[in-house]
PDB file of C-alpha atoms in Angstrom:
ATOM      1  CA  MET P   1       0.000   0.000   0.000  1.00 44.00           C
ATOM      2  CA  ASP P   2       1.184   3.561  -0.768  1.00 51.00           C
ATOM      3  CA  PHE P   3       2.727   5.215   2.319  1.00 47.00           C
ATOM      4  CA  HIS P   4       0.855   8.411   1.489  1.00 49.00           C
ATOM      5  CA  ILE P   5      -2.427   6.523   1.911  1.00 47.00           C
ATOM      6  CA  LEU P   6      -1.271   5.130   5.264  1.00 45.00           C
ATOM      7  CA  ILE P   7      -0.272   8.596   6.434  1.00 51.00           C
ATOM      8  CA  SER P   8      -3.624  10.014   5.319  1.00 58.00           C
ATOM      9  CA  LEU P   9      -5.533   7.302   7.175  1.00 57.00           C
ATOM     10  CA  ALA P  10      -3.423   7.886  10.285  1.00 57.00           C
ATOM     11  CA  GLU P  11      -4.336  11.576  10.135  1.00 63.00           C
ATOM     12  CA  ILE P  12      -8.061  10.850   9.797  1.00 69.00           C
ATOM     13  CA  PHE P  13      -8.419   7.901  12.178  1.00 75.00           C
ATOM     14  CA  SER P  14      -6.990   7.221  15.610  1.00 80.00           C
ATOM     15  CA  VAL P  15      -4.815   4.207  16.362  1.00 85.00           C
ATOM     16  CA  LEU P  16      -7.802   2.584  18.087  1.00 88.00           C
ATOM     17  CA  ASP P  17      -9.888   3.070  14.937  1.00 85.00           C
ATOM     18  CA  LEU P  18      -7.230   1.324  12.843  1.00 87.00           C
ATOM     19  CA  VAL P  19      -7.056  -1.497  15.396  1.00 92.00           C
ATOM     20  CA  ALA P  20     -10.844  -1.802  15.254  1.00 92.00           C
ATOM     21  CA  ILE P  21     -11.006  -2.066  11.453  1.00 92.00           C
ATOM     22  CA  SER P  22      -8.158  -4.607  11.538  1.00 93.00           C
ATOM     23  CA  TRP P  23     -10.120  -6.586  14.124  1.00 95.00           C
ATOM     24  CA  PHE P  24     -13.218  -6.466  11.913  1.00 95.00           C
ATOM     25  CA  LEU P  25     -11.388  -7.616   8.787  1.00 95.00           C
ATOM     26  CA  GLY P  26      -9.504 -10.341  10.660  1.00 96.00           C
ATOM     27  CA  ALA P  27     -12.609 -11.637  12.444  1.00 95.00           C
ATOM     28  CA  SER P  28     -14.719 -11.746   9.266  1.00 95.00           C
ATOM     29  CA  ILE P  29     -12.007 -13.479   7.217  1.00 96.00           C
ATOM     30  CA  VAL P  30     -11.062 -16.003   9.919  1.00 96.00           C
ATOM     31  CA  TYR P  31     -14.676 -16.853  10.731  1.00 96.00           C
ATOM     32  CA  SER P  32     -15.558 -17.283   7.051  1.00 95.00           C
ATOM     33  CA  TRP P  33     -12.620 -19.650   6.616  1.00 96.00           C
ATOM     34  CA  TYR P  34     -13.490 -21.575   9.777  1.00 95.00           C
ATOM     35  CA  ALA P  35     -17.164 -21.954   8.837  1.00 94.00           C
ATOM     36  CA  GLU P  36     -16.433 -23.102   5.276  1.00 93.00           C
ATOM     37  CA  ARG P  37     -13.062 -24.905   5.431  1.00 93.00           C
ATOM     38  CA  GLY P  38     -12.005 -25.164   9.061  1.00 92.00           C
ATOM     39  CA  PRO P  39     -11.417 -28.437  10.936  1.00 92.00           C
ATOM     40  CA  ASN P  40     -15.031 -28.483  12.178  1.00 91.00           C
ATOM     41  CA  ALA P  41     -16.671 -27.302   8.949  1.00 91.00           C
ATOM     42  CA  HIS P  42     -18.243 -30.759   8.474  1.00 91.00           C
ATOM     43  CA  LYS P  43     -20.251 -30.154  11.668  1.00 91.00           C
ATOM     44  CA  SER P  44     -21.757 -26.863  10.491  1.00 93.00           C
ATOM     45  CA  LEU P  45     -25.392 -26.253   9.641  1.00 93.00           C
ATOM     46  CA  SER P  46     -24.441 -25.439   6.038  1.00 93.00           C
ATOM     47  CA  ARG P  47     -22.621 -28.756   5.608  1.00 93.00           C
ATOM     48  CA  HIS P  48     -25.541 -30.719   7.067  1.00 93.00           C
ATOM     49  CA  MET P  49     -27.880 -28.932   4.675  1.00 93.00           C
ATOM     50  CA  ASP P  50     -25.572 -29.863   1.788  1.00 92.00           C
ATOM     51  CA  LYS P  51     -26.141 -33.499   2.736  1.00 92.00           C
ATOM     52  CA  GLN P  52     -29.875 -32.892   2.924  1.00 92.00           C
ATOM     53  CA  ARG P  53     -29.771 -31.427  -0.596  1.00 92.00           C
ATOM     54  CA  GLU P  54     -28.347 -34.688  -1.854  1.00 92.00           C
ATOM     55  CA  ALA P  55     -31.013 -36.640   0.045  1.00 92.00           C
ATOM     56  CA  TRP P  56     -33.689 -34.437  -1.556  1.00 92.00           C
ATOM     57  CA  LEU P  57     -32.383 -34.984  -5.089  1.00 91.00           C
ATOM     58  CA  ARG P  58     -32.117 -38.737  -4.582  1.00 91.00           C
ATOM     59  CA  VAL P  59     -35.794 -38.795  -3.605  1.00 91.00           C
ATOM     60  CA  LEU P  60     -36.497 -36.706  -6.712  1.00 90.00           C
ATOM     61  CA  LEU P  61     -35.021 -39.507  -8.843  1.00 88.00           C
ATOM     62  CA  THR P  62     -37.935 -41.727  -7.846  1.00 87.00           C
ATOM     63  CA  ARG P  63     -40.682 -39.119  -8.421  1.00 85.00           C
ATOM     64  CA  GLU P  64     -42.668 -38.839 -11.627  1.00 83.00           C
ATOM     65  CA  LEU P  65     -44.388 -35.622 -10.543  1.00 83.00           C
ATOM     66  CA  ARG P  66     -41.809 -32.949  -9.704  1.00 85.00           C
ATOM     67  CA  ILE P  67     -43.964 -29.910  -8.973  1.00 88.00           C
ATOM     68  CA  ILE P  68     -42.788 -30.022  -5.337  1.00 88.00           C
ATOM     69  CA  ASP P  69     -39.158 -29.832  -6.410  1.00 89.00           C
ATOM     70  CA  THR P  70     -39.651 -26.899  -8.754  1.00 88.00           C
ATOM     71  CA  SER P  71     -41.560 -25.115  -5.983  1.00 91.00           C
ATOM     72  CA  ILE P  72     -38.596 -25.584  -3.657  1.00 91.00           C
ATOM     73  CA  ILE P  73     -36.213 -24.068  -6.212  1.00 92.00           C
ATOM     74  CA  THR P  74     -38.622 -21.180  -6.839  1.00 92.00           C
ATOM     75  CA  GLY P  75     -38.830 -20.468  -3.113  1.00 92.00           C
ATOM     76  CA  LEU P  76     -35.047 -20.440  -2.773  1.00 93.00           C
ATOM     77  CA  GLN P  77     -34.720 -18.147  -5.774  1.00 93.00           C
ATOM     78  CA  ASN P  78     -37.357 -15.735  -4.459  1.00 94.00           C
ATOM     79  CA  GLY P  79     -35.590 -15.519  -1.102  1.00 94.00           C
ATOM     80  CA  THR P  80     -32.331 -14.698  -2.863  1.00 95.00           C
ATOM     81  CA  ALA P  81     -34.052 -12.039  -4.992  1.00 95.00           C
ATOM     82  CA  PHE P  82     -35.402 -10.413  -1.831  1.00 95.00           C
ATOM     83  CA  PHE P  83     -31.938 -10.032  -0.318  1.00 95.00           C
ATOM     84  CA  ALA P  84     -30.473  -8.824  -3.618  1.00 95.00           C
ATOM     85  CA  SER P  85     -33.126  -6.091  -3.702  1.00 95.00           C
ATOM     86  CA  ALA P  86     -32.423  -5.234  -0.064  1.00 95.00           C
ATOM     87  CA  SER P  87     -28.712  -4.904  -0.924  1.00 95.00           C
ATOM     88  CA  LEU P  88     -29.515  -2.421  -3.700  1.00 94.00           C
ATOM     89  CA  LEU P  89     -31.680  -0.395  -1.336  1.00 95.00           C
ATOM     90  CA  ALA P  90     -28.866  -0.368   1.234  1.00 94.00           C
ATOM     91  CA  ILE P  91     -26.387   0.772  -1.433  1.00 94.00           C
ATOM     92  CA  GLY P  92     -28.768   3.566  -2.421  1.00 92.00           C
ATOM     93  CA  GLY P  93     -29.063   4.566   1.238  1.00 89.00           C
ATOM     94  CA  CYS P  94     -25.271   4.756   1.531  1.00 89.00           C
ATOM     95  CA  PHE P  95     -25.071   7.050  -1.510  1.00 88.00           C
ATOM     96  CA  ALA P  96     -27.788   9.218   0.034  1.00 85.00           C
ATOM     97  CA  LEU P  97     -25.725   9.477   3.230  1.00 81.00           C
ATOM     98  CA  LEU P  98     -22.654  10.468   1.234  1.00 81.00           C
ATOM     99  CA  GLY P  99     -24.611  13.239  -0.440  1.00 76.00           C
ATOM    100  CA  SER P 100     -25.894  14.697   2.820  1.00 72.00           C
ATOM    101  CA  THR P 101     -22.863  14.546   5.118  1.00 63.00           C
ATOM    102  CA  GLU P 102     -23.351  18.045   6.544  1.00 64.00           C
ATOM    103  CA  GLU P 103     -27.039  17.504   7.341  1.00 65.00           C
ATOM    104  CA  VAL P 104     -26.293  14.168   9.008  1.00 61.00           C
ATOM    105  CA  SER P 105     -23.484  15.744  11.061  1.00 62.00           C
ATOM    106  CA  ARG P 106     -25.853  18.412  12.375  1.00 62.00           C
ATOM    107  CA  LEU P 107     -28.420  15.787  13.363  1.00 59.00           C
ATOM    108  CA  LEU P 108     -25.848  13.574  15.079  1.00 58.00           C
ATOM    109  CA  ASN P 109     -24.510  16.475  17.108  1.00 60.00           C
ATOM    110  CA  ASP P 110     -27.910  16.676  18.832  1.00 59.00           C
ATOM    111  CA  LEU P 111     -27.788  13.046  19.990  1.00 53.00           C
ATOM    112  CA  PRO P 112     -26.876  12.269  23.632  1.00 55.00           C
ATOM    113  CA  ILE P 113     -24.162   9.810  22.553  1.00 55.00           C
ATOM    114  CA  ALA P 114     -20.733  10.668  21.186  1.00 53.00           C
ATOM    115  CA  ILE P 115     -20.558   9.888  17.468  1.00 56.00           C
ATOM    116  CA  ALA P 116     -17.608  10.940  15.330  1.00 55.00           C
ATOM    117  CA  THR P 117     -18.907  13.489  12.858  1.00 57.00           C
ATOM    118  CA  GLN P 118     -15.759  14.640  11.075  1.00 70.00           C
ATOM    119  CA  PRO P 119     -16.725  14.725   7.366  1.00 71.00           C
ATOM    120  CA  ALA P 120     -13.731  12.665   6.193  1.00 77.00           C
ATOM    121  CA  GLN P 121     -14.272  10.012   8.877  1.00 80.00           C
ATOM    122  CA  TRP P 122     -17.991   9.848   8.224  1.00 80.00           C
ATOM    123  CA  GLU P 123     -17.604   9.513   4.469  1.00 83.00           C
ATOM    124  CA  LEU P 124     -14.943   6.797   4.701  1.00 86.00           C
ATOM    125  CA  LYS P 125     -17.095   4.807   7.114  1.00 88.00           C
ATOM    126  CA  VAL P 126     -20.102   5.101   4.816  1.00 89.00           C
ATOM    127  CA  ILE P 127     -17.944   4.010   1.871  1.00 91.00           C
ATOM    128  CA  GLY P 128     -16.838   0.979   3.903  1.00 92.00           C
ATOM    129  CA  LEU P 129     -20.468   0.096   4.608  1.00 93.00           C
ATOM    130  CA  LEU P 130     -21.294   0.612   0.930  1.00 94.00           C
ATOM    131  CA  LEU P 131     -18.550  -1.829  -0.094  1.00 95.00           C
ATOM    132  CA  ILE P 132     -19.956  -4.474   2.237  1.00 96.00           C
ATOM    133  CA  PHE P 133     -23.424  -4.123   0.713  1.00 96.00           C
ATOM    134  CA  ALA P 134     -21.937  -4.125  -2.798  1.00 96.00           C
ATOM    135  CA  TYR P 135     -20.162  -7.414  -1.999  1.00 96.00           C
ATOM    136  CA  ALA P 136     -23.434  -8.831  -0.652  1.00 96.00           C
ATOM    137  CA  PHE P 137     -25.304  -7.746  -3.801  1.00 97.00           C
ATOM    138  CA  PHE P 138     -22.820  -9.490  -6.086  1.00 96.00           C
ATOM    139  CA  LYS P 139     -23.108 -12.654  -4.002  1.00 97.00           C
ATOM    140  CA  PHE P 140     -26.915 -12.587  -3.983  1.00 97.00           C
ATOM    141  CA  GLY P 141     -27.057 -11.677  -7.679  1.00 95.00           C
ATOM    142  CA  TRP P 142     -24.796 -14.562  -8.649  1.00 96.00           C
ATOM    143  CA  SER P 143     -26.681 -16.923  -6.328  1.00 96.00           C
ATOM    144  CA  PHE P 144     -29.960 -15.920  -8.050  1.00 96.00           C
ATOM    145  CA  ARG P 145     -28.418 -16.783 -11.410  1.00 95.00           C
ATOM    146  CA  LEU P 146     -27.138 -20.109 -10.109  1.00 96.00           C
ATOM    147  CA  TRP P 147     -30.591 -21.048  -8.812  1.00 95.00           C
ATOM    148  CA  SER P 148     -31.843 -20.562 -12.385  1.00 94.00           C
ATOM    149  CA  TYR P 149     -29.131 -22.908 -13.623  1.00 95.00           C
ATOM    150  CA  ALA P 150     -29.972 -25.360 -10.831  1.00 93.00           C
ATOM    151  CA  SER P 151     -33.618 -25.454 -11.951  1.00 93.00           C
ATOM    152  CA  ILE P 152     -32.508 -26.263 -15.522  1.00 93.00           C
ATOM    153  CA  LEU P 153     -30.222 -29.056 -14.324  1.00 93.00           C
ATOM    154  CA  LEU P 154     -33.060 -30.307 -12.143  1.00 91.00           C
ATOM    155  CA  GLY P 155     -35.252 -30.575 -15.221  1.00 88.00           C
ATOM    156  CA  ALA P 156     -32.524 -32.545 -17.009  1.00 89.00           C
ATOM    157  CA  ILE P 157     -32.656 -35.398 -14.482  1.00 89.00           C
ATOM    158  CA  PRO P 158     -34.324 -38.364 -16.245  1.00 88.00           C
ATOM    159  CA  MET P 159     -37.718 -39.614 -15.147  1.00 86.00           C
ATOM    160  CA  PRO P 160     -37.872 -42.961 -13.302  1.00 84.00           C
ATOM    161  CA  SER P 161     -39.530 -44.622 -16.312  1.00 78.00           C
ATOM    162  CA  GLU P 162     -36.611 -43.741 -18.631  1.00 74.00           C
ATOM    163  CA  ARG P 163     -33.900 -43.910 -16.079  1.00 69.00           C
ATOM    164  CA  ASP P 164     -30.375 -44.955 -16.908  1.00 77.00           C
ATOM    165  CA  GLU P 165     -28.338 -45.399 -13.709  1.00 82.00           C
ATOM    166  CA  ALA P 166     -25.116 -43.852 -14.987  1.00 85.00           C
ATOM    167  CA  LYS P 167     -26.820 -40.913 -16.720  1.00 88.00           C
ATOM    168  CA  SER P 168     -29.138 -40.272 -13.774  1.00 88.00           C
ATOM    169  CA  GLU P 169     -26.191 -40.169 -11.388  1.00 90.00           C
ATOM    170  CA  ARG P 170     -24.299 -37.725 -13.610  1.00 91.00           C
ATOM    171  CA  CYS P 171     -27.347 -35.460 -13.880  1.00 91.00           C
ATOM    172  CA  LEU P 172     -27.949 -35.674 -10.146  1.00 92.00           C
ATOM    173  CA  GLN P 173     -24.342 -34.704  -9.345  1.00 93.00           C
ATOM    174  CA  ALA P 174     -24.528 -31.771 -11.770  1.00 95.00           C
ATOM    175  CA  ALA P 175     -27.772 -30.480 -10.210  1.00 93.00           C
ATOM    176  CA  LEU P 176     -26.404 -31.077  -6.717  1.00 94.00           C
ATOM    177  CA  GLY P 177     -23.175 -29.208  -7.444  1.00 95.00           C
ATOM    178  CA  MET P 178     -25.033 -26.206  -8.859  1.00 95.00           C
ATOM    179  CA  ASN P 179     -27.447 -26.268  -5.930  1.00 95.00           C
ATOM    180  CA  ARG P 180     -24.588 -26.232  -3.427  1.00 95.00           C
ATOM    181  CA  GLU P 181     -22.795 -23.418  -5.265  1.00 96.00           C
ATOM    182  CA  ALA P 182     -25.938 -21.286  -5.250  1.00 96.00           C
ATOM    183  CA  ALA P 183     -26.402 -21.907  -1.524  1.00 95.00           C
ATOM    184  CA  SER P 184     -22.743 -21.138  -0.821  1.00 95.00           C
ATOM    185  CA  HIS P 185     -22.905 -17.720  -2.507  1.00 96.00           C
ATOM    186  CA  PHE P 186     -26.186 -16.972  -0.761  1.00 96.00           C
ATOM    187  CA  ASN P 187     -24.630 -17.816   2.611  1.00 96.00           C
ATOM    188  CA  ARG P 188     -21.680 -15.498   1.931  1.00 96.00           C
ATOM    189  CA  GLY P 189     -23.995 -12.653   1.013  1.00 96.00           C
ATOM    190  CA  LEU P 190     -26.062 -13.215   4.142  1.00 95.00           C
ATOM    191  CA  ARG P 191     -22.889 -13.327   6.245  1.00 96.00           C
ATOM    192  CA  ALA P 192     -21.882  -9.948   4.806  1.00 96.00           C
ATOM    193  CA  PHE P 193     -25.286  -8.582   5.883  1.00 95.00           C
ATOM    194  CA  PHE P 194     -24.689  -9.806   9.431  1.00 95.00           C
ATOM    195  CA  PHE P 195     -21.204  -8.320   9.571  1.00 96.00           C
ATOM    196  CA  SER P 196     -22.562  -5.011   8.277  1.00 95.00           C
ATOM    197  CA  LEU P 197     -24.482  -4.757  11.568  1.00 93.00           C
ATOM    198  CA  GLY P 198     -21.168  -4.973  13.397  1.00 93.00           C
ATOM    199  CA  PHE P 199     -19.645  -2.396  11.063  1.00 94.00           C
ATOM    200  CA  ILE P 200     -22.400   0.074  11.992  1.00 90.00           C
ATOM    201  CA  GLY P 201     -20.956   0.055  15.507  1.00 89.00           C
ATOM    202  CA  TRP P 202     -17.965   1.969  14.123  1.00 89.00           C
ATOM    203  CA  PHE P 203     -20.188   5.020  13.667  1.00 85.00           C
ATOM    204  CA  ILE P 204     -20.493   5.123  17.459  1.00 84.00           C
ATOM    205  CA  GLY P 205     -16.849   4.384  18.204  1.00 85.00           C
ATOM    206  CA  PRO P 206     -14.002   1.872  17.748  1.00 89.00           C
ATOM    207  CA  VAL P 207     -14.671   0.060  21.046  1.00 91.00           C
ATOM    208  CA  VAL P 208     -18.341  -0.446  20.166  1.00 90.00           C
ATOM    209  CA  PHE P 209     -17.184  -1.546  16.702  1.00 93.00           C
ATOM    210  CA  MET P 210     -14.958  -4.288  18.111  1.00 95.00           C
ATOM    211  CA  LEU P 211     -17.571  -5.413  20.638  1.00 96.00           C
ATOM    212  CA  ALA P 212     -20.292  -5.541  17.968  1.00 95.00           C
ATOM    213  CA  THR P 213     -18.012  -7.503  15.614  1.00 96.00           C
ATOM    214  CA  THR P 214     -17.180  -9.988  18.371  1.00 96.00           C
ATOM    215  CA  LEU P 215     -20.869 -10.409  19.189  1.00 96.00           C
ATOM    216  CA  ILE P 216     -21.712 -11.030  15.528  1.00 96.00           C
ATOM    217  CA  VAL P 217     -19.006 -13.720  15.281  1.00 96.00           C
ATOM    218  CA  PHE P 218     -20.304 -15.383  18.461  1.00 96.00           C
ATOM    219  CA  VAL P 219     -23.907 -15.386  17.198  1.00 96.00           C
ATOM    220  CA  LEU P 220     -22.918 -16.747  13.777  1.00 96.00           C
ATOM    221  CA  TYR P 221     -20.725 -19.434  15.358  1.00 96.00           C
ATOM    222  CA  ARG P 222     -23.481 -20.556  17.682  1.00 95.00           C
ATOM    223  CA  ARG P 223     -26.053 -20.702  14.877  1.00 94.00           C
ATOM    224  CA  GLN P 224     -23.739 -22.639  12.573  1.00 94.00           C
ATOM    225  CA  PHE P 225     -22.423 -25.162  15.089  1.00 94.00           C
ATOM    226  CA  HIS P 226     -24.493 -25.338  18.297  1.00 92.00           C
ATOM    227  CA  SER P 227     -28.054 -24.244  17.568  1.00 92.00           C
ATOM    228  CA  GLY P 228     -31.267 -26.222  17.480  1.00 92.00           C
ATOM    229  CA  SER P 229     -31.206 -25.809  13.702  1.00 92.00           C
ATOM    230  CA  VAL P 230     -28.050 -27.919  13.500  1.00 91.00           C
ATOM    231  CA  LYS P 231     -29.664 -30.695  15.516  1.00 90.00           C
ATOM    232  CA  ALA P 232     -32.782 -30.606  13.343  1.00 91.00           C
ATOM    233  CA  ALA P 233     -30.760 -30.684  10.111  1.00 89.00           C
ATOM    234  CA  ARG P 234     -28.835 -33.811  11.077  1.00 85.00           C
ATOM    235  CA  LEU P 235     -31.741 -35.808  12.543  1.00 85.00           C
ATOM    236  CA  SER P 236     -32.399 -37.773   9.356  1.00 77.00           C
ATOM    237  CA  LEU P 237     -28.723 -38.128   8.431  1.00 76.00           C
ATOM    238  CA  PRO P 238     -26.669 -41.243   9.186  1.00 70.00           C
ATOM    239  CA  ASP P 239     -24.163 -40.930  12.007  1.00 60.00           C
ATOM    240  CA  ASP P 240     -20.943 -39.231  10.919  1.00 53.00           C
ATOM    241  CA  PRO P 241     -17.929 -41.022  12.387  1.00 44.00           C
ATOM    242  CA  ARG P 242     -15.892 -37.799  12.220  1.00 44.00           C
TER     243      ARG P 242
END
């Protein structure tokens, strides 16, 4: 990174602010790695649901009428479209905040809590929030596209009456792979939404920022590895010796 940029950031933000943003970036990256590829990733809710996707498609192989299956895909796609639209609205809100920095500063000065209102600080924080929502939008947008592909691959799975074992298995694996990819991108977009809540804490102060980020990581960890949802998702799965 250019030293001039580092010097500029040091002039705008305090050392504690820089520590806080480093904590945020480190926590989000490390948690994302742990949830997706860490040593306990196979115990996560997402991984159990991946196994349930395969169970669903194997049942589909035996069904002549597949209206239920197309309805499931449509529901997943509609949910993704909702979050993609929400991301665009959030991006628009961030641009609105950037265009009214002075008005926002005057309003915040009347609040009973101390919020940094220096124009440069405020604008950089809003830009950071905007980048998070932009990342989420790209993830949701790509996930929406992948659900469309998944529905096409679902339709390519042969009917039971004309089933060839080798071809059916290839088609199933293709549909399953696309389904998992769509879910993976959706999960990353949703994770960005959750971390954006922690990022909002920075508008109050660096300590609140770090505490909010830590709380978000704790909540996400509990939901992925120790919630009732995890227990429900693995009820119908065979015991995993790992």
